[in-house]
Coordinates of C-alpha atoms and ligand atoms in Angstrom, one line a residue:
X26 CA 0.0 0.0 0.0
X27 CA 1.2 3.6 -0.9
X28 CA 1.5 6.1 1.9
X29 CA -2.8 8.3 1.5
X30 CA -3.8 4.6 2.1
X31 CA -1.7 3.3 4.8
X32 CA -2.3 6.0 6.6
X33 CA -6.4 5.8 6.5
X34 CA -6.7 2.1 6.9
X35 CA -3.5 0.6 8.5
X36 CA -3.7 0.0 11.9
X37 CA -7.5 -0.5 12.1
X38 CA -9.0 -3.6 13.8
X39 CA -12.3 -5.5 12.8
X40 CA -14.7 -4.9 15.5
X41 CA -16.8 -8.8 15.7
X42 CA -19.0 -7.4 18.4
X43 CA -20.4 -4.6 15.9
X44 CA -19.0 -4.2 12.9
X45 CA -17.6 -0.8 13.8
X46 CA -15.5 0.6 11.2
X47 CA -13.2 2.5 13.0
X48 CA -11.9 1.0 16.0
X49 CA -13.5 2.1 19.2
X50 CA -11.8 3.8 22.3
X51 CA -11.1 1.2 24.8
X52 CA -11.4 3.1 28.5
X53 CA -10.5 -0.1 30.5
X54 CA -8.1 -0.4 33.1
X55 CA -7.5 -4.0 33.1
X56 CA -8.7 -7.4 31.3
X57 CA -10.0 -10.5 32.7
X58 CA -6.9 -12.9 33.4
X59 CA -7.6 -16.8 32.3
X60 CA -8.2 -18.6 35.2
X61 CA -6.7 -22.0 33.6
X62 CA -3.4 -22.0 34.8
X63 CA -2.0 -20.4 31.5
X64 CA 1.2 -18.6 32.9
X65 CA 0.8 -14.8 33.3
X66 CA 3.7 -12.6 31.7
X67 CA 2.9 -9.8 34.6
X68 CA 5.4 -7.1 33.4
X69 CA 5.2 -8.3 29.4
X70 CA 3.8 -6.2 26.9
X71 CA 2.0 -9.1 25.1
X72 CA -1.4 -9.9 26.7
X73 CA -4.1 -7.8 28.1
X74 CA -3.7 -7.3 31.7
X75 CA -3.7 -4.4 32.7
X76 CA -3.6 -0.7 30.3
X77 CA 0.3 -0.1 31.7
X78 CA 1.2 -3.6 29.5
X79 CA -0.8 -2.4 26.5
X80 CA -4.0 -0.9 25.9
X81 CA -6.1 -1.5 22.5
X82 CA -6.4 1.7 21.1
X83 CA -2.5 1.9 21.5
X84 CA -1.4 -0.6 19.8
X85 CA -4.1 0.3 16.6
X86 CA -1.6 3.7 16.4
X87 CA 1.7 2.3 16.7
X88 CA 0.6 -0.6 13.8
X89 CA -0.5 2.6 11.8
X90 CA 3.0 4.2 12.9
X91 CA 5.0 1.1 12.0
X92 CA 3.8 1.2 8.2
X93 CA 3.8 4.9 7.4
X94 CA 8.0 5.1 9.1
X95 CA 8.5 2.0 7.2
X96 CA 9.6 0.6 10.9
X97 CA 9.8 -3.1 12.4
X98 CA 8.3 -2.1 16.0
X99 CA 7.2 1.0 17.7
X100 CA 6.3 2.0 21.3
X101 CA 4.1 5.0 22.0
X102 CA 3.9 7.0 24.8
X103 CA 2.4 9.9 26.8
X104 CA 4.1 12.9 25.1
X105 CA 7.3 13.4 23.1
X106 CA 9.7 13.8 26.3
X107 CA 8.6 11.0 27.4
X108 CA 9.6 9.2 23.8
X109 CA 12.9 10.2 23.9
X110 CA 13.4 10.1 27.5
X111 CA 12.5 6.4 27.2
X112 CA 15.3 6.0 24.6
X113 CA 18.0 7.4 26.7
X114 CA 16.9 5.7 29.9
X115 CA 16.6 2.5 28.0
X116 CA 19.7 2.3 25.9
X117 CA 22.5 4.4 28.3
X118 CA 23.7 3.4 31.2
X119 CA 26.3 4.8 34.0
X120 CA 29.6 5.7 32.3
X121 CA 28.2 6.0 28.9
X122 CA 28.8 8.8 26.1
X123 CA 26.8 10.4 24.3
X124 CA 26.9 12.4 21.1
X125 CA 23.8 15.2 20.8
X126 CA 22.7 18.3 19.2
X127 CA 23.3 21.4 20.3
X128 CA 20.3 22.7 18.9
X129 CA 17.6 20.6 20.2
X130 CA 14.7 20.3 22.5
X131 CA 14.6 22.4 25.3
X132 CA 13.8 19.3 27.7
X133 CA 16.4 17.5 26.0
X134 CA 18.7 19.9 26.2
X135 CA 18.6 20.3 30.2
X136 CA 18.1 16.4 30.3
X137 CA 21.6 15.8 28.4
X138 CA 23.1 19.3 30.5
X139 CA 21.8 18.9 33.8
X140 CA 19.5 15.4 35.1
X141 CA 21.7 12.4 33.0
X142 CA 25.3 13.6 34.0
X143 CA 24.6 14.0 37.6
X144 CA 21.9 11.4 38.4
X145 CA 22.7 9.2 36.3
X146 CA 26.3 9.8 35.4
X147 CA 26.0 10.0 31.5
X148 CA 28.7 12.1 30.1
X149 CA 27.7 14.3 26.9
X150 CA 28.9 16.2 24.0
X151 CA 26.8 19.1 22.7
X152 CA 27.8 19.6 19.5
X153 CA 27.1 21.4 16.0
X154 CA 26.4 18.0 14.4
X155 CA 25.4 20.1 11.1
X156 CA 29.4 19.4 10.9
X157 CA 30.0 15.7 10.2
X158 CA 33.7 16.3 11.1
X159 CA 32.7 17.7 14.4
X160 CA 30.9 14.3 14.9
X161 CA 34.0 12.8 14.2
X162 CA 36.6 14.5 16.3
X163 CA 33.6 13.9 19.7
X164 CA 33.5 10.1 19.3
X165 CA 34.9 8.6 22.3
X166 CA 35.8 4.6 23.2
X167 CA 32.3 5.4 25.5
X168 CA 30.2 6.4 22.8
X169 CA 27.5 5.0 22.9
X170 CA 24.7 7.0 21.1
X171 CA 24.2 10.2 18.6
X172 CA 21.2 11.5 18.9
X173 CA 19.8 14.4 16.6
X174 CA 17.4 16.3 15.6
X175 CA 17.2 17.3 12.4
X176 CA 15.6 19.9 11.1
X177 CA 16.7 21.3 14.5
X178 CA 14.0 23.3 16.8
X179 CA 13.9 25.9 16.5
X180 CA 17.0 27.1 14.1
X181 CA 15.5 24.3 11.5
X182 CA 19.5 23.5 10.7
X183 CA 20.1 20.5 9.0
X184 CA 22.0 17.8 9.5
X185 CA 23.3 14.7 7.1
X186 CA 21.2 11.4 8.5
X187 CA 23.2 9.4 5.7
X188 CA 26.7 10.3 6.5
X189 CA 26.3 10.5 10.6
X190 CA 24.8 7.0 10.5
X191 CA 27.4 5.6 8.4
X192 CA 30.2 7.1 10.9
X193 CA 28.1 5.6 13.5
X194 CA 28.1 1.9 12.6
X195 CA 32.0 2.0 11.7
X196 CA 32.4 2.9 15.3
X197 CA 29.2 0.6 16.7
X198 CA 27.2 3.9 18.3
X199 CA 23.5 4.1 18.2
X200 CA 22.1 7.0 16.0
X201 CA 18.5 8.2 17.1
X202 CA 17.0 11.1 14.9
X203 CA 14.5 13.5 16.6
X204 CA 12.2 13.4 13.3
X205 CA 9.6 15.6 14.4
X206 CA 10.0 18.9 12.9
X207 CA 10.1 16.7 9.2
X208 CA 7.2 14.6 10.1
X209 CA 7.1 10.7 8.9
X210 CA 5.7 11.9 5.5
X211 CA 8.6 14.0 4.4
X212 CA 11.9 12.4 6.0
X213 CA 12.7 8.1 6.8
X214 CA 15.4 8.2 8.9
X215 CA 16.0 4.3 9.3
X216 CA 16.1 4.2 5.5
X217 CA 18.9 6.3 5.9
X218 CA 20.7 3.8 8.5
X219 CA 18.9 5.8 11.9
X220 CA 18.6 3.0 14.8
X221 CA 15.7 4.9 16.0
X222 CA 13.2 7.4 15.1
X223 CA 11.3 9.6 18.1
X224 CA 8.3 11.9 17.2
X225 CA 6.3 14.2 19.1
X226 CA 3.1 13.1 18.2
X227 CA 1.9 16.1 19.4
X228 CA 3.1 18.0 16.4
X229 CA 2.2 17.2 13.0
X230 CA 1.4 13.0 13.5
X231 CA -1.5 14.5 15.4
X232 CA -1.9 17.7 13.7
X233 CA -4.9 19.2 15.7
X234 CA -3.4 20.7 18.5
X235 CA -5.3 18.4 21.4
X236 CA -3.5 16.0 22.4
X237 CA 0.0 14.7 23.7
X238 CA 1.8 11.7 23.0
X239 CA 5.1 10.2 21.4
X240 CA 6.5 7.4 19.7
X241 CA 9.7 5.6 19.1
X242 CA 10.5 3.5 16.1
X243 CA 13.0 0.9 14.7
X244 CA 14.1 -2.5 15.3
X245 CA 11.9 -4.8 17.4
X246 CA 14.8 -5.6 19.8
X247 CA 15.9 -1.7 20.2
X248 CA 11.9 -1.1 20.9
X249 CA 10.9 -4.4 23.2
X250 CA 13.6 -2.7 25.6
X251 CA 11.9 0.4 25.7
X252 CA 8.5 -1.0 25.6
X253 CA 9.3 -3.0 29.0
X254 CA 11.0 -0.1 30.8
X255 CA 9.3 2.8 29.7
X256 CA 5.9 1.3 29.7
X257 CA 5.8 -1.2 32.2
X258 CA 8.2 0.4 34.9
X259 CA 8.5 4.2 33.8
X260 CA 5.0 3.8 33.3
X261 CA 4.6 6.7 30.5
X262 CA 1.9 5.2 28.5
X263 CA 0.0 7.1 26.4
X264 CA -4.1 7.3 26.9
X265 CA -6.7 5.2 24.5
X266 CA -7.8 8.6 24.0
X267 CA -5.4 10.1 22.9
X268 CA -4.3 7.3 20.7
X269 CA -7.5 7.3 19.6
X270 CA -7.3 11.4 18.8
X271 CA -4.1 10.7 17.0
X272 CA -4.7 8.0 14.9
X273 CA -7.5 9.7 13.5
X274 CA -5.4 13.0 13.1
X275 CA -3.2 10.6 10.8
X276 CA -6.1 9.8 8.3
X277 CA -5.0 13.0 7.0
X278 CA -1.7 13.7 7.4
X279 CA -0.5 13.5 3.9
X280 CA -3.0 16.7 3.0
X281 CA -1.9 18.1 5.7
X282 CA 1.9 18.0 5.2
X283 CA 1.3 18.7 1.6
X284 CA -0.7 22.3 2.3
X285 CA 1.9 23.4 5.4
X286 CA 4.5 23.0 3.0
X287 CA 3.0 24.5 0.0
X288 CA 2.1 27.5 2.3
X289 CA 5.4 27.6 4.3
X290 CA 7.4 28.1 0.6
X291 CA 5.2 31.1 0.1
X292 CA 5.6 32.5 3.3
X293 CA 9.2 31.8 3.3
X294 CA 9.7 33.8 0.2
X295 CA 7.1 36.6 0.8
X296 CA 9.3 37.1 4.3
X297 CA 12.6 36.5 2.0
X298 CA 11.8 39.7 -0.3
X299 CA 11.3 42.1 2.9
X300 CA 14.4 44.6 3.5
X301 CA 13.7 44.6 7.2
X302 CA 14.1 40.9 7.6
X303 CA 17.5 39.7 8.9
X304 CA 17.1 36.1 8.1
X305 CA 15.1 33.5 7.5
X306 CA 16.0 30.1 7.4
X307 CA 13.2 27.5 5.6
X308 CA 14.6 24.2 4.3
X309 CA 13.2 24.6 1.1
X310 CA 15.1 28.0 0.7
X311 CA 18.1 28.3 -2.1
X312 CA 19.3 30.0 0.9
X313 CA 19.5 28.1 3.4
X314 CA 22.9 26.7 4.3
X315 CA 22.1 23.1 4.2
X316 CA 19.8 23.2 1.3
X317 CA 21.9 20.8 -0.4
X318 CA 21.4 18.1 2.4
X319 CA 17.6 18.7 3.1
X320 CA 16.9 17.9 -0.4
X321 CA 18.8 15.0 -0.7
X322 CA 17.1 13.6 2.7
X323 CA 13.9 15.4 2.8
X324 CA 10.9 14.8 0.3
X325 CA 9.5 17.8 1.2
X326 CA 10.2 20.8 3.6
X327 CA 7.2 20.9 6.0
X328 CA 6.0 24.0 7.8
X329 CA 8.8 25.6 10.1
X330 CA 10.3 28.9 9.4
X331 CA 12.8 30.6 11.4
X332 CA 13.5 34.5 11.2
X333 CA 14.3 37.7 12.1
X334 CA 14.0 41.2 12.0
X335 CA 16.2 44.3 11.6
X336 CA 15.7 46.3 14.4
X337 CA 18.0 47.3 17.2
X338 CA 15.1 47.8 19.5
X339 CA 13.2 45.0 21.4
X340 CA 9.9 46.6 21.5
X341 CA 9.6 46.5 18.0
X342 CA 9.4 42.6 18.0
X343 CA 6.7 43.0 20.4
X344 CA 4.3 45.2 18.6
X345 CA 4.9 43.2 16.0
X346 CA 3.6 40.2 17.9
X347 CA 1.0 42.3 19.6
X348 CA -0.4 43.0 16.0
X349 CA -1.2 39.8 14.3
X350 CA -4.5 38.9 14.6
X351 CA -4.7 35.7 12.7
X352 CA -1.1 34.4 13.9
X353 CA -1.1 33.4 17.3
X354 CA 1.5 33.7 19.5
X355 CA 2.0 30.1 21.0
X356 CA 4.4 27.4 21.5
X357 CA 3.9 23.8 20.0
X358 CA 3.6 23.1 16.1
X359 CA 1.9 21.5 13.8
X360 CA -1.8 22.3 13.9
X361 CA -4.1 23.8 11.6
X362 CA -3.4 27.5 13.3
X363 CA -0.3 29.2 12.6
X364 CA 1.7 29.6 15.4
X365 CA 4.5 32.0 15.9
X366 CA 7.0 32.0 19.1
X367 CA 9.5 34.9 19.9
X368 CA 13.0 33.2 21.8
X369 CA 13.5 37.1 23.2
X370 CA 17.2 38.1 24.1
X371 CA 17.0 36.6 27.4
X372 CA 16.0 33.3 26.4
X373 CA 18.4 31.2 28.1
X374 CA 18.5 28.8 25.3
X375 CA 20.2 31.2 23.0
X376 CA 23.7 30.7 23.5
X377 CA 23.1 26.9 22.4
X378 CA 22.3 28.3 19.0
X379 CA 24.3 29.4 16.3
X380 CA 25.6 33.1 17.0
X381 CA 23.1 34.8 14.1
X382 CA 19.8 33.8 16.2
X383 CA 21.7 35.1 19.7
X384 CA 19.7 38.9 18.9
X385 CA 16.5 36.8 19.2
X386 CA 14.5 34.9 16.6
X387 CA 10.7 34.2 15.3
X388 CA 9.7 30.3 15.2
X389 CA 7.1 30.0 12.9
X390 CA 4.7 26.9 12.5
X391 CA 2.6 27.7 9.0
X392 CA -0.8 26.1 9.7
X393 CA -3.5 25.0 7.3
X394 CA -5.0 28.9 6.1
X395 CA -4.4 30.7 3.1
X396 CA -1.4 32.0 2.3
X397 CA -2.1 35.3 1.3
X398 CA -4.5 35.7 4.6
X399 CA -1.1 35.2 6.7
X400 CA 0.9 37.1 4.2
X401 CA -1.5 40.3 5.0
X402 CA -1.6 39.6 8.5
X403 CA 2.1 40.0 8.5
X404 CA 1.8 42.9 6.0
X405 CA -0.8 44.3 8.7
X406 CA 1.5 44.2 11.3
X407 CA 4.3 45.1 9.7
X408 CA 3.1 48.8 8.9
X409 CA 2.0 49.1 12.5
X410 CA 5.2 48.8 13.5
X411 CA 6.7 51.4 10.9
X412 CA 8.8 48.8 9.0
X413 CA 9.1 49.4 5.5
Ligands
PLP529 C1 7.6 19.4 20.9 C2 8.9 18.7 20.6 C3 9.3 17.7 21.5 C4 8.6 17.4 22.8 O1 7.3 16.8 22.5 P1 6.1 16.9 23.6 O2 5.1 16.1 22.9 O3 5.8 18.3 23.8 O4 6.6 16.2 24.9 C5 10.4 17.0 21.1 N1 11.2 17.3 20.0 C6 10.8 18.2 19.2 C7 11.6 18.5 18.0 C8 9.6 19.0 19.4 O5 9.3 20.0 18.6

């Protein structure tokens, strides 16, 4: 099956009590256990025994998952954090190095700073892994994993999937790609020789803006591990509802990825043309410094823009915020709204980013409107704040 039709029916199960067509949401704690004598696998993630081993409308999302990544297993869980938190609790251990973006996740960032060195005694390079030879020169005997995101949030810098994995199998290390900004639709990182995939589903898999969750993807020993651990002893699971909520957000995902992108290009170039804009950085820019790479890895570009303005004075990013009407200002990404976040100059992320964002930056998520109506609510808001 090609990807509009995996992505409405895969997953689904036949419902003998009814004849439902979609499969309905589950809200039970536990199952019935046999009585028999057949053993009980009480921590397994096999059976029905209890919703922490596996619930129904969970495992209907992560079969879905599974085909559209083009992935032997998957594990979902409550929220994104929790998805990549269960790879690095899984797969590292006391002693072990670890190879990450610089520009990535805020949680991840402080997780990888601040909780796995000193409670768990993980030791971590932050890097610029946009530079392969960077990579290179921070793999240690301890390596263990590289782990990156890619295009990075909220810079949207690129880095090469193909080349890092290869330099991580010559030297045995784990590569994980954060794939969320790219969405499954428009980037397969385990095609490209990624051990793991991680996605907040709350972004773009979703798409709707109601619900958290996450997933993990790859091998089906790399993801049993994590499926014990986080599920079963972490205990992250994510809800039958909101597996339910996302795996009908992913009926549509294909349209959806297909008009962000369309209308992120325009965007992108209207904001590209403006003599007050400092930068702006969209994969699917001539400009942008890895536009080599994203092409080659990337069938499409998505809906994330990052840019700037001109302007020496802080209160002019402000009114500018203050004056969109359609564009919200609000974190997450991915839903039909267009979302727009300012990282101001005292956001203590900055100096983790390359040193043309450190004068503060727009993160733009292009939602599902009309380009022109966001082009004139920027145009709008633009004149109120004198910039011509
Ligand atoms: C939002 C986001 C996360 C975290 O996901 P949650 O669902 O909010 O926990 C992780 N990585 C990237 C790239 C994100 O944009």
């Amino acid at each position: 099956m090609k990807i509009n039709t995996i992505c409405v029916h895969s997953g689904n199960k036949d419902d003998d009590t009814y004849g439902a067509l979609h499969t309905p949401i589950y809200l039970t704690s536990n199952y019935r256990i046999p009585t028999d004598g057949t053993p009980v696998d009480w921590s397994g993630v096999h059976s029905n025994i209890y919703a922490r081993n596996r619930n129904v409308n969970q495992s209907v999302l992560e079969d879905k998952l599974k085909e559209i990544e083009g992935a032997e297993d998957c594990v979902t869980l409550a929220s994104g954090v929790a998805a990549l938190h269960s790879v690095f609790a899984t797969h590292l251990k006391h002693g072990d190095h670890v190879i990450c973006s610089q520009v990535c996740y805020s949680a991840v960032n402080i997780l990888f700073r601040d909780i796995l060195p000193e409670q768990v005694g993980v030791e971590v390079s932050m890097v610029d892994t946009r530079d392969i030879e960077i990579i290179r020169a921070s793999i240690k005997s301890n390596t263990k994993l590289i782990h990156i995101e890619t295009p990075g949030n909220p810079t949207t810098g690129i880095s090469d999937i193909a080349e890092i994995s290869k330099l991580a199998k010559e030297n045995n290390i784990l590569l994980s790609v954060d794939n969320t900004f790219a969405s499954p639709l428009y980037q397969k990182p385990l095609s490209l020789g990624a051990d793991l995939v991680v996605h907040s589903m709350t972004k773009y898999i979703n798409g709707h803006g109601d619900a958290l969750g996450g997933c993990v993807l790859g091998s089906h020993e790399l993801i049993e591990d994590i499926k014990l651990k986080a599920m079963v002893n972490f205990g992250g699971i994510i809800s039958p509802f909101n597996a339910y909520l996302i795996n009908r957000g992913l009926v549509t995902l294909p349209l959806r990825m297909k008009q962000h992108s369309e209308t992120a290009m325009k965007v992108a170039e209207f904001l590209s043309t403006l003599p007050f804009v400092k930068f702006v950085y969209y994969p699917g820019l001539k400009s942008h410094p890895q536009h080599d790479i994203a092409c080659k890895q990337m069938t499409g570009f998505s809906g994330m823009i990052s840019f700037a303005l001109h302007t020496t004075e802080e209160k002019v990013n402000y009114t500018f915020l203050d004056n969109l009407s359609l564009i919200s200002h609000a974190v997450s990404l991915g839903d039909g709204e267009t979302l727009i976040v300012y990282n101001d100059k005292s956001s203590e992320k900055l100096p983790y980013y390359p040193i043309e964002f450190h004068d503060g930056f727009f993160r733009l998520s292009i939602g599902l409107e009309d380009a022109d109506d966001l082009i004139n609510d920027f145009n709008n808001a633009f004149i109120k704040c004198n910039l011509k």
